[in-house]
Short mmCIF file of C-alpha atoms and ligand atoms in Angstrom, two decimals:
data_model
loop_
_atom_site.label_atom_id
_atom_site.label_comp_id
_atom_site.label_asym_id
_atom_site.label_seq_id
_atom_site.Cartn_x
_atom_site.Cartn_y
_atom_site.Cartn_z
CA UNK A 1 -7.34 -25.05 7.42
CA UNK A 2 -6.20 -25.07 3.83
CA UNK A 3 -3.47 -22.59 3.04
CA UNK A 4 -2.82 -23.81 -0.49
CA UNK A 5 -3.41 -21.46 -3.39
CA UNK A 6 -6.02 -22.21 -6.02
CA UNK A 7 -4.82 -22.84 -9.57
CA UNK A 8 -6.01 -19.39 -10.55
CA UNK A 9 -4.17 -17.70 -7.66
CA UNK A 10 -1.01 -19.63 -8.55
CA UNK A 11 -1.40 -18.65 -12.20
CA UNK A 12 -1.75 -14.97 -11.34
CA UNK A 13 1.23 -15.14 -8.99
CA UNK A 14 3.43 -16.69 -11.70
CA UNK A 15 2.20 -14.24 -14.31
CA UNK A 16 2.90 -11.19 -12.11
CA UNK A 17 6.23 -12.64 -10.96
CA UNK A 18 7.39 -13.07 -14.55
CA UNK A 19 6.26 -9.55 -15.45
CA UNK A 20 7.81 -8.04 -12.31
CA UNK A 21 11.15 -9.76 -12.84
CA UNK A 22 11.38 -9.00 -16.54
CA UNK A 23 9.84 -5.52 -16.77
CA UNK A 24 9.95 -3.92 -13.31
CA UNK A 25 13.13 -5.20 -11.64
CA UNK A 26 15.48 -3.79 -14.31
CA UNK A 27 13.95 -0.32 -13.74
CA UNK A 28 13.88 -0.41 -9.93
CA UNK A 29 17.24 1.21 -9.18
CA UNK A 30 16.54 3.98 -11.71
CA UNK A 31 13.08 4.64 -10.28
CA UNK A 32 14.67 5.04 -6.85
CA UNK A 33 17.55 7.19 -8.05
CA UNK A 34 15.50 9.52 -10.23
CA UNK A 35 12.47 9.49 -7.92
CA UNK A 36 10.31 8.99 -10.96
CA UNK A 37 8.07 6.22 -12.22
CA UNK A 38 8.25 5.84 -16.01
CA UNK A 39 4.83 6.52 -17.50
CA UNK A 40 5.39 3.75 -20.05
CA UNK A 41 5.60 1.23 -17.21
CA UNK A 42 2.28 2.40 -15.78
CA UNK A 43 0.75 2.26 -19.25
CA UNK A 44 2.03 -1.27 -19.74
CA UNK A 45 0.69 -2.36 -16.36
CA UNK A 46 -2.65 -0.76 -17.19
CA UNK A 47 -2.88 -2.63 -20.49
CA UNK A 48 -2.07 -5.93 -18.80
CA UNK A 49 -4.74 -5.39 -16.16
CA UNK A 50 -2.39 -4.93 -13.20
CA UNK A 51 -4.09 -1.68 -12.22
CA UNK A 52 -7.51 -3.30 -12.08
CA UNK A 53 -6.73 -6.79 -10.90
CA UNK A 54 -9.50 -7.19 -8.29
CA UNK A 55 -11.99 -4.95 -10.09
CA UNK A 56 -14.89 -6.94 -11.64
CA UNK A 57 -14.71 -7.61 -15.36
CA UNK A 58 -17.96 -5.69 -15.79
CA UNK A 59 -15.98 -2.55 -14.94
CA UNK A 60 -13.01 -3.45 -17.13
CA UNK A 61 -10.97 -5.16 -14.43
CA UNK A 62 -9.52 -8.66 -14.31
CA UNK A 63 -12.01 -9.88 -11.70
CA UNK A 64 -9.33 -11.61 -9.61
CA UNK A 65 -9.96 -12.34 -5.94
CA UNK A 66 -8.41 -10.33 -3.11
CA UNK A 67 -5.68 -12.87 -2.31
CA UNK A 68 -4.56 -12.84 -5.97
CA UNK A 69 -4.29 -9.06 -5.75
CA UNK A 70 -2.24 -9.41 -2.55
CA UNK A 71 0.08 -11.91 -4.25
CA UNK A 72 0.49 -9.43 -7.09
CA UNK A 73 1.44 -6.61 -4.70
CA UNK A 74 3.95 -8.94 -3.04
CA UNK A 75 5.55 -9.87 -6.38
CA UNK A 76 5.67 -6.29 -7.65
CA UNK A 77 7.16 -5.11 -4.35
CA UNK A 78 9.81 -7.82 -4.57
CA UNK A 79 10.94 -6.17 -7.80
CA UNK A 80 10.28 -2.52 -6.84
CA UNK A 81 8.61 -1.49 -3.60
CA UNK A 82 7.58 1.84 -5.13
CA UNK A 83 5.73 0.11 -7.98
CA UNK A 84 4.03 -2.19 -5.46
CA UNK A 85 2.98 0.86 -3.45
CA UNK A 86 1.57 2.75 -6.41
CA UNK A 87 -0.55 -0.27 -7.37
CA UNK A 88 -1.64 -0.95 -3.77
CA UNK A 89 -2.77 2.63 -3.12
CA UNK A 90 -4.42 2.98 -6.54
CA UNK A 91 -6.36 -0.22 -5.94
CA UNK A 92 -7.20 -0.66 -2.26
CA UNK A 93 -7.75 2.93 -1.17
CA UNK A 94 -8.13 4.55 -4.61
CA UNK A 95 -10.47 2.28 -6.60
CA UNK A 96 -12.16 0.24 -3.85
CA UNK A 97 -13.85 3.36 -2.39
CA UNK A 98 -15.85 3.62 -5.59
CA UNK A 99 -16.39 -0.11 -6.03
CA UNK A 100 -17.75 -0.50 -2.49
CA UNK A 101 -19.28 2.86 -1.66
CA UNK A 102 -19.84 4.57 -5.02
CA UNK A 103 -23.18 5.28 -6.68
CA UNK A 104 -23.87 3.55 -10.01
CA UNK A 105 -23.09 6.83 -11.75
CA UNK A 106 -19.74 7.17 -9.93
CA UNK A 107 -18.91 3.56 -10.72
CA UNK A 108 -19.78 4.03 -14.37
CA UNK A 109 -17.70 7.17 -14.64
CA UNK A 110 -14.58 6.09 -12.75
CA UNK A 111 -14.15 2.33 -12.47
CA UNK A 112 -13.41 1.59 -16.16
CA UNK A 113 -10.82 4.39 -16.21
CA UNK A 114 -9.21 3.25 -12.98
CA UNK A 115 -9.26 -0.46 -13.86
CA UNK A 116 -7.54 0.20 -17.17
CA UNK A 117 -5.00 2.54 -15.58
CA UNK A 118 -6.11 5.41 -17.83
CA UNK A 119 -6.61 7.24 -14.56
CA UNK A 120 -4.72 6.77 -11.30
CA UNK A 121 -6.26 7.28 -7.89
CA UNK A 122 -5.05 8.56 -4.53
CA UNK A 123 -6.33 8.68 -0.95
CA UNK A 124 -6.25 12.03 0.85
CA UNK A 125 -6.92 11.52 4.55
CA UNK A 126 -3.87 12.68 6.56
CA UNK A 127 -3.38 16.34 7.39
CA UNK A 128 -0.58 18.29 9.08
CA UNK A 129 -2.48 18.07 12.41
CA UNK A 130 -4.34 14.80 11.81
CA UNK A 131 -2.08 11.82 11.19
CA UNK A 132 -2.54 8.99 13.68
CA UNK A 133 -5.59 10.82 15.06
CA UNK A 134 -7.39 10.61 11.75
CA UNK A 135 -10.69 11.90 13.13
CA UNK A 136 -9.11 15.27 13.99
CA UNK A 137 -9.41 16.56 10.41
CA UNK A 138 -9.57 20.29 9.83
CA UNK A 139 -10.43 20.27 6.15
CA UNK A 140 -13.99 21.56 5.95
CA UNK A 141 -16.72 20.80 3.44
CA UNK A 142 -19.32 23.53 3.68
CA UNK A 143 -22.72 23.03 2.07
CA UNK A 144 -23.18 25.41 -0.86
CA UNK A 145 -26.05 25.19 -3.32
CA UNK A 146 -26.15 21.73 -4.87
CA UNK A 147 -22.79 20.75 -3.45
CA UNK A 148 -19.99 21.59 -1.05
CA UNK A 149 -17.05 23.94 -0.89
CA UNK A 150 -13.89 22.30 0.43
CA UNK A 151 -11.11 24.18 2.21
CA UNK A 152 -8.05 22.73 3.90
CA UNK A 153 -4.85 20.82 3.27
CA UNK A 154 -3.70 17.22 3.02
CA UNK A 155 -0.27 15.66 3.40
CA UNK A 156 1.50 12.41 2.50
CA UNK A 157 -0.76 11.67 -0.45
CA UNK A 158 0.84 8.68 -2.20
CA UNK A 159 0.39 8.83 -6.02
CA UNK A 160 -0.66 12.46 -5.48
CA UNK A 161 1.82 13.87 -8.00
CA UNK A 162 0.29 11.90 -10.87
CA UNK A 163 -3.18 10.92 -9.65
CA UNK A 164 -6.25 11.90 -11.64
CA UNK A 165 -8.74 11.26 -8.86
CA UNK A 166 -8.52 11.94 -5.13
CA UNK A 167 -10.67 10.46 -2.42
CA UNK A 168 -10.74 13.42 -0.03
CA UNK A 169 -12.05 13.29 3.55
CA UNK A 170 -13.46 16.47 5.06
CA UNK A 171 -15.56 17.61 8.01
CA UNK A 172 -19.19 18.29 7.16
CA UNK A 173 -20.37 18.65 10.77
CA UNK A 174 -17.74 19.71 13.29
CA UNK A 175 -20.04 18.98 16.26
CA UNK A 176 -20.19 15.26 15.52
CA UNK A 177 -16.51 14.28 15.70
CA UNK A 178 -15.74 11.16 13.65
CA UNK A 179 -19.45 10.98 12.72
CA UNK A 180 -19.23 14.39 11.08
CA UNK A 181 -16.72 13.42 8.39
CA UNK A 182 -17.65 12.80 4.75
CA UNK A 183 -15.76 11.52 1.72
CA UNK A 184 -15.60 13.23 -1.68
CA UNK A 185 -14.28 12.33 -5.11
CA UNK A 186 -12.26 15.24 -6.42
CA UNK A 187 -10.81 15.18 -9.91
CA UNK A 188 -7.41 16.58 -10.78
CA UNK A 189 -7.85 19.97 -12.41
CA UNK A 190 -10.85 20.94 -10.27
CA UNK A 191 -10.47 24.71 -9.68
CA UNK A 192 -8.88 25.42 -6.29
CA UNK A 193 -7.16 22.03 -5.97
CA UNK A 194 -3.42 22.58 -5.83
CA UNK A 195 -0.78 19.86 -5.74
CA UNK A 196 2.41 20.45 -3.77
CA UNK A 197 5.82 19.35 -5.02
CA UNK A 198 6.76 15.69 -4.71
CA UNK A 199 8.01 15.07 -1.15
CA UNK A 200 11.69 14.11 -0.94
CA UNK A 201 11.85 10.90 1.07
CA UNK A 202 14.23 8.32 2.52
CA UNK A 203 12.83 5.59 0.27
CA UNK A 204 9.81 4.57 -1.83
CA UNK A 205 11.06 7.05 -4.36
CA UNK A 206 8.91 7.31 -7.46
CA UNK A 207 5.64 6.96 -5.60
CA UNK A 208 4.74 10.63 -6.09
CA UNK A 209 3.96 11.56 -2.48
CA UNK A 210 2.72 15.13 -2.24
CA UNK A 211 0.61 17.57 -0.27
CA UNK A 212 -2.71 19.01 -1.45
CA UNK A 213 -4.17 22.41 -0.81
CA UNK A 214 -7.91 22.83 -1.26
CA UNK A 215 -8.99 26.43 -1.66
CA UNK A 216 -12.69 26.93 -2.24
CA UNK A 217 -12.91 23.67 -4.20
CA UNK A 218 -16.52 23.23 -5.32
CA UNK A 219 -17.66 19.61 -5.37
CA UNK A 220 -21.22 18.78 -6.50
CA UNK A 221 -23.25 16.57 -4.18
CA UNK A 222 -23.06 13.70 -6.72
CA UNK A 223 -19.34 13.52 -5.97
CA UNK A 224 -19.88 12.71 -2.31
CA UNK A 225 -18.99 9.11 -1.55
CA UNK A 226 -21.50 7.46 0.74
CA UNK A 227 -23.83 9.40 2.98
CA UNK A 228 -22.92 12.58 4.76
CA UNK A 229 -21.15 11.66 8.02
CA UNK A 230 -20.11 8.20 6.80
CA UNK A 231 -16.60 9.22 5.78
CA UNK A 232 -14.70 8.00 8.84
CA UNK A 233 -15.98 4.42 8.90
CA UNK A 234 -15.49 4.33 5.11
CA UNK A 235 -11.84 5.37 5.59
CA UNK A 236 -11.36 2.76 8.33
CA UNK A 237 -12.91 -0.02 6.27
CA UNK A 238 -10.74 0.87 3.31
CA UNK A 239 -7.67 0.93 5.51
CA UNK A 240 -8.46 -2.59 6.76
CA UNK A 241 -7.91 -3.83 3.20
CA UNK A 242 -5.15 -1.31 2.53
CA UNK A 243 -3.14 -2.55 5.48
CA UNK A 244 -3.13 -6.09 4.12
CA UNK A 245 -1.66 -4.60 0.93
CA UNK A 246 1.06 -2.79 2.89
CA UNK A 247 1.80 -6.05 4.72
CA UNK A 248 2.14 -7.82 1.35
CA UNK A 249 4.44 -5.09 0.20
CA UNK A 250 6.62 -5.54 3.31
CA UNK A 251 6.64 -9.29 2.66
CA UNK A 252 7.85 -8.75 -0.91
CA UNK A 253 10.64 -6.42 0.25
CA UNK A 254 11.72 -8.86 2.99
CA UNK A 255 11.83 -11.76 0.52
CA UNK A 256 13.90 -9.74 -1.92
CA UNK A 257 16.37 -8.80 0.82
CA UNK A 258 16.59 -12.37 2.06
CA UNK A 259 17.24 -13.76 -1.43
CA UNK A 260 19.94 -11.17 -2.11
CA UNK A 261 21.64 -11.83 1.22
CA UNK A 262 21.39 -15.61 0.92
CA UNK A 263 22.86 -15.58 -2.58
CA UNK A 264 25.68 -13.31 -1.46
CA UNK A 265 26.67 -15.56 1.45
CA UNK A 266 26.98 -18.46 -1.03
CA UNK A 267 29.51 -16.64 -3.19
CA UNK A 268 31.42 -14.38 -0.79
CA UNK A 269 34.52 -16.08 0.58
CA UNK A 270 36.36 -15.01 3.72
CA UNK A 271 38.81 -16.95 5.87
CA UNK A 272 39.02 -19.51 3.06
CA UNK A 273 35.34 -20.45 2.81
CA UNK A 274 31.90 -19.22 1.74
CA UNK A 275 30.64 -17.01 4.54
CA UNK A 276 27.45 -19.15 4.50
CA UNK A 277 29.54 -21.89 6.16
CA UNK A 278 29.83 -19.82 9.36
CA UNK A 279 27.17 -20.86 11.83
CA UNK A 280 26.64 -17.23 12.89
CA UNK A 281 25.63 -16.42 9.31
CA UNK A 282 23.43 -19.52 9.02
CA UNK A 283 21.62 -18.56 12.24
CA UNK A 284 20.93 -15.07 10.90
CA UNK A 285 19.51 -16.50 7.65
CA UNK A 286 17.46 -19.07 9.56
CA UNK A 287 15.88 -16.33 11.69
CA UNK A 288 15.18 -14.21 8.61
CA UNK A 289 13.54 -17.13 6.78
CA UNK A 290 11.41 -18.01 9.82
CA UNK A 291 10.19 -14.43 10.26
CA UNK A 292 9.31 -14.21 6.57
CA UNK A 293 7.37 -17.46 6.71
CA UNK A 294 5.40 -16.29 9.76
CA UNK A 295 4.69 -12.94 8.08
CA UNK A 296 3.53 -14.72 4.91
CA UNK A 297 0.82 -16.67 6.71
CA UNK A 298 -0.42 -13.66 8.67
CA UNK A 299 -0.71 -11.73 5.40
CA UNK A 300 -2.47 -14.51 3.47
CA UNK A 301 -4.81 -15.25 6.35
CA UNK A 302 -5.87 -11.60 6.63
CA UNK A 303 -6.36 -11.56 2.86
CA UNK A 304 -8.53 -14.69 2.94
CA UNK A 305 -10.72 -13.22 5.69
CA UNK A 306 -11.08 -10.00 3.74
CA UNK A 307 -11.91 -11.97 0.61
CA UNK A 308 -14.58 -13.95 2.46
CA UNK A 309 -16.17 -10.69 3.60
CA UNK A 310 -15.42 -11.52 7.24
CA UNK A 311 -14.21 -8.98 9.80
CA UNK A 312 -10.44 -8.58 9.41
CA UNK A 313 -9.60 -5.36 11.25
CA UNK A 314 -7.54 -7.18 13.90
CA UNK A 315 -5.90 -9.60 11.46
CA UNK A 316 -5.04 -6.83 8.98
CA UNK A 317 -3.43 -4.83 11.79
CA UNK A 318 -1.48 -7.90 12.98
CA UNK A 319 -0.31 -8.69 9.45
CA UNK A 320 0.78 -5.11 8.83
CA UNK A 321 2.54 -4.85 12.20
CA UNK A 322 4.39 -8.14 11.92
CA UNK A 323 5.24 -8.05 8.21
CA UNK A 324 6.59 -4.50 8.35
CA UNK A 325 8.67 -5.19 11.46
CA UNK A 326 9.93 -8.32 9.69
CA UNK A 327 10.82 -6.30 6.60
CA UNK A 328 12.80 -3.85 8.72
CA UNK A 329 14.66 -6.60 10.60
CA UNK A 330 15.35 -8.70 7.52
CA UNK A 331 16.54 -5.79 5.37
CA UNK A 332 18.78 -4.53 8.20
CA UNK A 333 20.29 -8.01 8.57
CA UNK A 334 20.68 -8.27 4.79
CA UNK A 335 22.72 -5.05 4.80
CA UNK A 336 24.80 -6.50 7.65
CA UNK A 337 25.43 -9.76 5.80
CA UNK A 338 26.69 -7.90 2.76
CA UNK A 339 28.92 -5.77 4.99
CA UNK A 340 30.43 -2.76 3.19
CA UNK A 341 28.71 -3.82 -0.04
CA UNK A 342 25.39 -3.82 1.75
CA UNK A 343 25.89 -0.15 2.54
CA UNK A 344 26.87 0.66 -1.03
CA UNK A 345 24.48 1.72 -3.80
CA UNK A 346 25.94 -0.93 -6.12
CA UNK A 347 23.78 -3.54 -4.40
CA UNK A 348 20.02 -3.26 -3.90
CA UNK A 349 19.86 -4.14 -0.20
CA UNK A 350 20.36 -0.58 1.07
CA UNK A 351 17.33 0.40 -1.05
CA UNK A 352 15.32 -2.46 0.43
CA UNK A 353 16.17 -1.17 3.91
CA UNK A 354 15.16 2.40 3.07
CA UNK A 355 11.95 1.21 1.42
CA UNK A 356 11.06 -1.11 4.31
CA UNK A 357 11.09 1.65 6.93
CA UNK A 358 7.93 3.39 5.78
CA UNK A 359 5.89 0.17 5.88
CA UNK A 360 6.09 0.58 9.67
CA UNK A 361 4.69 4.09 9.30
CA UNK A 362 2.08 4.58 6.60
CA UNK A 363 -1.55 3.40 6.52
CA UNK A 364 -1.35 3.62 10.32
CA UNK A 365 1.91 3.49 12.27
CA UNK A 366 2.71 0.24 14.01
CA UNK A 367 1.83 1.95 17.28
CA UNK A 368 -1.66 2.55 15.84
CA UNK A 369 -1.82 -1.10 14.72
CA UNK A 370 -1.13 -2.13 18.33
CA UNK A 371 -3.98 0.14 19.49
CA UNK A 372 -6.30 -1.48 16.94
CA UNK A 373 -5.22 -4.99 18.00
CA UNK A 374 -5.55 -4.25 21.71
CA UNK A 375 -9.09 -2.87 21.16
CA UNK A 376 -10.00 -6.23 19.64
CA UNK A 377 -8.63 -8.32 22.48
CA UNK A 378 -11.38 -10.32 24.11
CA UNK A 379 -11.26 -11.16 27.80
N1 LIG B 401 -14.22 -0.50 10.15
C1 LIG B 401 -15.41 0.16 10.21
N2 LIG B 401 -15.66 1.13 11.13
C2 LIG B 401 -14.67 1.45 11.98
C3 LIG B 401 -13.41 0.81 11.96
C4 LIG B 401 -13.21 -0.20 11.00
N3 LIG B 401 -12.04 -0.85 10.91
N4 LIG B 401 -12.63 1.35 12.92
C5 LIG B 401 -13.37 2.28 13.54
N5 LIG B 401 -14.60 2.35 12.98
C6 LIG B 401 -15.74 3.18 13.37
C7 LIG B 401 -16.10 2.88 14.82
O1 LIG B 401 -16.99 1.79 14.92
C8 LIG B 401 -16.71 4.17 15.27
O2 LIG B 401 -18.04 4.22 14.80
P1 LIG B 401 -19.23 4.85 15.72
O3 LIG B 401 -18.97 6.30 15.80
O4 LIG B 401 -20.47 4.52 14.96
O5 LIG B 401 -19.14 4.17 17.05
C9 LIG B 401 -15.93 5.23 14.50
O6 LIG B 401 -15.34 4.56 13.37
C10 LIG B 401 -14.82 5.84 15.34
O7 LIG B 401 -13.96 4.80 15.76
P2 LIG B 401 -12.93 4.95 16.96
O8 LIG B 401 -13.64 5.52 18.15
O9 LIG B 401 -12.21 3.66 17.10
O10 LIG B 401 -11.96 6.10 16.37
P3 LIG B 401 -10.66 6.75 16.97
O11 LIG B 401 -10.73 8.21 16.78
O12 LIG B 401 -10.37 6.21 18.33
O13 LIG B 401 -9.52 6.27 15.92
C11 LIG B 401 -7.86 4.81 15.03
C12 LIG B 401 -9.23 4.96 15.68
C13 LIG B 401 -7.74 3.32 14.76
C14 LIG B 401 -6.73 5.28 15.90
C15 LIG B 401 -7.85 5.59 13.67
O14 LIG B 401 -7.82 6.98 13.88
C16 LIG B 401 -6.68 5.20 12.78
O15 LIG B 401 -6.72 4.16 12.12
N6 LIG B 401 -5.63 6.06 12.73
C17 LIG B 401 -4.55 5.88 11.75
C18 LIG B 401 -4.92 6.57 10.46
C19 LIG B 401 -4.21 6.02 9.28
O16 LIG B 401 -4.06 4.81 9.11
N7 LIG B 401 -3.80 6.91 8.37
C20 LIG B 401 -3.14 6.52 7.17
C21 LIG B 401 -3.59 7.39 6.06
S1 LIG B 401 -3.24 6.89 4.41
C22 LIG B 401 -1.55 6.94 4.23
O17 LIG B 401 -0.85 6.43 5.03
C23 LIG B 401 -0.95 7.58 3.07
C24 LIG B 401 -1.00 6.79 1.87
O18 LIG B 401 -1.35 7.31 0.82
C25 LIG B 401 -0.50 5.37 1.85
#
C-alpha cells in the first residue's frame, strides 16, 4: 500500500493551498456574515481552473485526477467551508453527471461552460417528502410531444441561488419505484422553473441553498440524462463520489479548527503557563490529531478507489461518516479549548463548528451512511 502523493498531486495541493490561504481565507468571515459568495472570487477560481479541476482538458478542464480534486476541496474548505462546498457540488454532482452520463451533444454544450466556471451547476434530488428516502420522489416528468413536462418541488439545492444548470430527478413511471426515476438537465431561465429565496442556515453561509418549484417546465428529450428509468442509480453513483468530497470538506474544516486551537493553546497563559502545558489540554489535542489522521486516510483511500474506477460505495460512506463526525468533535473541542473566545465571533472556531454540523447531514445523513455500510457487510 502506497499512500504517498504523486508529484502532480502534491503540486496541485500546494497550488490550491496557496490560493486558498491568500485569496479565500481573508474573505471567509465576510462570506459567512453576509451569506454571500463574491462573484469575483468565483470568476477568479473559474479562470484558474478550480471549477473544472477533474474535467478533461478536451472539455476545458485541468484534467487532474480525482484525488487531486479531493485535495483541492480539502484545502478550500480549510479556508472557507462554503467555498469548498460550492466547488464540490458544482463538480461532483453538477458537472460529473454530464461527463459520465451525458450525450456528446450535452457534453459539448455544457462541459466547457462548467469547467471554466462560466456556468455553475446544482443537483436537485431532495424534496420536502423525499430526503433520506430518495426514491420517494413526487416530482413528475410526463411525456409530452418530443419531451417531458416537469411538475413538482425540490429543497436544499446547494448552489441553487446562483446555478445556471440543474440536474433534476423526476418520476417518469410511478409504477416502477426507484426504476421509474429519470434525470434531466434544466437550465436556469427555463419557463416554469422558479427559484425560492436563499435558505437561512446555521452555517455554510454563502452556498446559495434554495428550493425549486417546477411548474409545467417543458424539457426536450435531448435534455434527459441517461436512459429513462436510469435516474436513481445515476444519482447514487454520483453521490458515491460526492460523499468523498463532503468527507474532504469535513477534513479541511477539522484541520482548520485543530490548527486554530493548537496555536491558541501555545499563546494563552493561565495559572502562570501556556495552557498547552496542562496534560488535560495535551490529551484533547492528541485525540483531535489522531481522529484527523484517521479521517484523512479514509478519505484518501475512498478517493483512490474512486479514481481507479473500483467500487467505492462502502468506503465513500465510511469516509463521509467518520470525517464528518471527526469534524464535529474536533470543532466542538476547539471551541472548548478557546473557552469564551471560542464562543465569540472574533475567532473563527465557532464558524468551523457551525459549518461542520451539516457535513453529518447532507449528501446522505450519517444514519443513511450507516445503512449503506451495513448493506455492504459481508458475512
Ligand atoms: N451505485 C449504483 N447503483 C446503486 C447504488 C450505488 N451506490 N446504490 C443503490 N443503487 C441501485 C441499486 O442497485 C438498485 O438497483 P436495482 O433496482 O437495479 O436493483 C437501486 O439503486 C435501488 O437501490 P436500493 O434498493 O438500495 O434503494 P433504497 O430505496 O433502499 O435507498 C439509500 C438507498 C442508500 C437509502 C438512498 O435512498 C440514499 O442514498 N438516500 C440518501 C439520499 C441522499 O444522499 N440525498 C442527498 C441529496 S443531495 C444534497 O444533500 C444537497 C446538496 O446539494 C449537497
